[in-house]
PDB file of C-alpha atoms in Angstrom:
ATOM      1  CA  UNK A  21      -7.030  -1.668   3.459  1.00 74.00           C
ATOM      2  CA  UNK A  22      -5.421  -1.862   6.886  1.00 84.00           C
ATOM      3  CA  UNK A  23      -7.540  -3.632   9.490  1.00 88.00           C
ATOM      4  CA  UNK A  24      -8.476  -1.911  12.737  1.00 93.00           C
ATOM      5  CA  UNK A  25      -5.445  -1.782  15.009  1.00 94.00           C
ATOM      6  CA  UNK A  26      -3.124  -2.507  12.066  1.00 92.00           C
ATOM      7  CA  UNK A  27       0.105  -0.881  10.962  1.00 93.00           C
ATOM      8  CA  UNK A  28       0.712   0.741   7.584  1.00 90.00           C
ATOM      9  CA  UNK A  29       4.420   0.692   6.698  1.00 88.00           C
ATOM     10  CA  UNK A  30       5.945   3.016   4.104  1.00 86.00           C
ATOM     11  CA  UNK A  31       9.295   1.755   2.844  1.00 79.00           C
ATOM     12  CA  UNK A  32      11.786   3.530   0.633  1.00 74.00           C
ATOM     13  CA  UNK A  33       9.892   6.769  -0.114  1.00 79.00           C
ATOM     14  CA  UNK A  34      13.041   8.860   0.289  1.00 79.00           C
ATOM     15  CA  UNK A  35      12.703  11.218  -2.679  1.00 80.00           C
ATOM     16  CA  UNK A  36      10.456  14.276  -2.926  1.00 83.00           C
ATOM     17  CA  UNK A  37       6.971  13.351  -4.115  1.00 81.00           C
ATOM     18  CA  UNK A  38       3.553  14.969  -4.236  1.00 83.00           C
ATOM     19  CA  UNK A  39       1.699  15.031  -0.912  1.00 85.00           C
ATOM     20  CA  UNK A  40      -0.860  12.331  -0.152  1.00 84.00           C
ATOM     21  CA  UNK A  41      -4.146  12.679   1.696  1.00 85.00           C
ATOM     22  CA  UNK A  42      -4.251  11.245   5.175  1.00 86.00           C
ATOM     23  CA  UNK A  43      -7.581  10.996   6.951  1.00 89.00           C
ATOM     24  CA  UNK A  44      -6.635  11.594  10.577  1.00 92.00           C
ATOM     25  CA  UNK A  45     -10.132  10.647  11.749  1.00 93.00           C
ATOM     26  CA  UNK A  46      -9.625   7.158  10.278  1.00 90.00           C
ATOM     27  CA  UNK A  47      -6.149   6.906  11.782  1.00 92.00           C
ATOM     28  CA  UNK A  48      -7.544   7.647  15.251  1.00 95.00           C
ATOM     29  CA  UNK A  49     -10.917   5.887  15.034  1.00 93.00           C
ATOM     30  CA  UNK A  50      -9.413   2.683  13.617  1.00 93.00           C
ATOM     31  CA  UNK A  51      -6.398   2.852  15.980  1.00 95.00           C
ATOM     32  CA  UNK A  52      -3.915   2.627  13.108  1.00 94.00           C
ATOM     33  CA  UNK A  53      -0.154   2.983  13.250  1.00 95.00           C
ATOM     34  CA  UNK A  54       1.707   4.714  10.415  1.00 93.00           C
ATOM     35  CA  UNK A  55       5.359   3.754  10.306  1.00 92.00           C
ATOM     36  CA  UNK A  56       8.062   5.004   7.957  1.00 89.00           C
ATOM     37  CA  UNK A  57      11.163   2.912   7.352  1.00 84.00           C
ATOM     38  CA  UNK A  58      14.134   4.803   5.902  1.00 84.00           C
ATOM     39  CA  UNK A  59      17.165   2.547   5.920  1.00 82.00           C
ATOM     40  CA  UNK A  60      17.215  -1.171   5.459  1.00 80.00           C
ATOM     41  CA  UNK A  61      19.884  -3.648   4.467  1.00 85.00           C
ATOM     42  CA  UNK A  62      19.638  -6.002   1.464  1.00 87.00           C
ATOM     43  CA  UNK A  63      19.050  -8.870   3.913  1.00 91.00           C
ATOM     44  CA  UNK A  64      15.808  -7.183   5.001  1.00 87.00           C
ATOM     45  CA  UNK A  65      14.519  -7.194   1.437  1.00 85.00           C
ATOM     46  CA  UNK A  66      15.439 -10.877   1.182  1.00 91.00           C
ATOM     47  CA  UNK A  67      13.593 -11.588   4.440  1.00 93.00           C
ATOM     48  CA  UNK A  68      10.504  -9.759   3.131  1.00 88.00           C
ATOM     49  CA  UNK A  69      10.485 -11.769  -0.102  1.00 90.00           C
ATOM     50  CA  UNK A  70      10.987 -15.010   1.830  1.00 95.00           C
ATOM     51  CA  UNK A  71       8.061 -14.097   4.080  1.00 92.00           C
ATOM     52  CA  UNK A  72       5.807 -13.485   1.080  1.00 90.00           C
ATOM     53  CA  UNK A  73       6.917 -16.755  -0.465  1.00 92.00           C
ATOM     54  CA  UNK A  74       6.377 -18.797   2.699  1.00 95.00           C
ATOM     55  CA  UNK A  75       3.080 -17.201   3.727  1.00 93.00           C
ATOM     56  CA  UNK A  76       1.231 -16.847   0.426  1.00 89.00           C
ATOM     57  CA  UNK A  77      -1.157 -19.657   1.409  1.00 89.00           C
ATOM     58  CA  UNK A  78      -1.801 -18.163   4.861  1.00 92.00           C
ATOM     59  CA  UNK A  79      -2.469 -14.564   3.787  1.00 88.00           C
ATOM     60  CA  UNK A  80      -4.434 -13.483   0.683  1.00 85.00           C
ATOM     61  CA  UNK A  81      -1.669 -11.380  -0.900  1.00 82.00           C
ATOM     62  CA  UNK A  82      -2.884 -12.144  -4.427  1.00 81.00           C
ATOM     63  CA  UNK A  83      -6.330 -10.719  -3.639  1.00 82.00           C
ATOM     64  CA  UNK A  84      -4.722  -7.289  -3.141  1.00 78.00           C
ATOM     65  CA  UNK A  85      -4.016  -7.146  -6.885  1.00 77.00           C
ATOM     66  CA  UNK A  86      -7.122  -6.707  -9.033  1.00 79.00           C
ATOM     67  CA  UNK A  87      -5.293  -7.225 -12.320  1.00 81.00           C
ATOM     68  CA  UNK A  88      -1.808  -6.925 -13.766  1.00 82.00           C
ATOM     69  CA  UNK A  89      -1.047  -4.068 -16.139  1.00 85.00           C
ATOM     70  CA  UNK A  90       1.997  -3.547 -18.348  1.00 85.00           C
ATOM     71  CA  UNK A  91       4.429  -0.827 -17.296  1.00 85.00           C
ATOM     72  CA  UNK A  92       3.824   0.867 -20.650  1.00 89.00           C
ATOM     73  CA  UNK A  93       0.336   1.777 -19.348  1.00 86.00           C
ATOM     74  CA  UNK A  94       1.622   3.648 -16.276  1.00 84.00           C
ATOM     75  CA  UNK A  95       0.537   7.136 -17.437  1.00 87.00           C
ATOM     76  CA  UNK A  96      -3.036   6.011 -18.127  1.00 88.00           C
ATOM     77  CA  UNK A  97      -3.203   4.076 -14.844  1.00 84.00           C
ATOM     78  CA  UNK A  98      -2.001   7.042 -12.792  1.00 82.00           C
ATOM     79  CA  UNK A  99      -4.602   9.286 -14.448  1.00 84.00           C
ATOM     80  CA  UNK A 100      -7.308   6.727 -13.631  1.00 83.00           C
ATOM     81  CA  UNK A 101      -6.150   6.611 -10.000  1.00 79.00           C
ATOM     82  CA  UNK A 102      -6.325  10.401  -9.766  1.00 78.00           C
ATOM     83  CA  UNK A 103      -9.912  10.340 -11.047  1.00 76.00           C
ATOM     84  CA  UNK A 104     -10.817   7.578  -8.597  1.00 72.00           C
ATOM     85  CA  UNK A 105      -9.178   9.409  -5.685  1.00 69.00           C
ATOM     86  CA  UNK A 106     -11.425  12.400  -6.359  1.00 69.00           C
ATOM     87  CA  UNK A 107     -14.555  10.287  -6.764  1.00 65.00           C
ATOM     88  CA  UNK A 108     -17.347   9.831  -4.281  1.00 64.00           C
ATOM     89  CA  UNK A 109     -19.271   6.573  -4.211  1.00 60.00           C
ATOM     90  CA  UNK A 110     -22.906   6.478  -3.128  1.00 64.00           C
ATOM     91  CA  UNK A 111     -24.667   3.311  -2.032  1.00 64.00           C
ATOM     92  CA  UNK A 112     -27.463   2.308  -4.388  1.00 56.00           C
TER      93      UNK A 112
END
């Protein structure tokens, strides 16, 4: 979902987790930047929330969320994501 020439920022993933797929061809072809941020101060989180609040009319943040799901459904949602990740879509 990152536009060509954009930057994908990973924040706070500081604990061991399963590996994720990274398509290097897309990273190169689309001239993307992948940036990890390890340490940040509470003021940075406040600044991020203030940015979202002040720019929600400028940028379509809400369109990034298809629908809200309750946290009690997390196991089912993660299973569905795993199935989707392994799926191949063909144009009709």
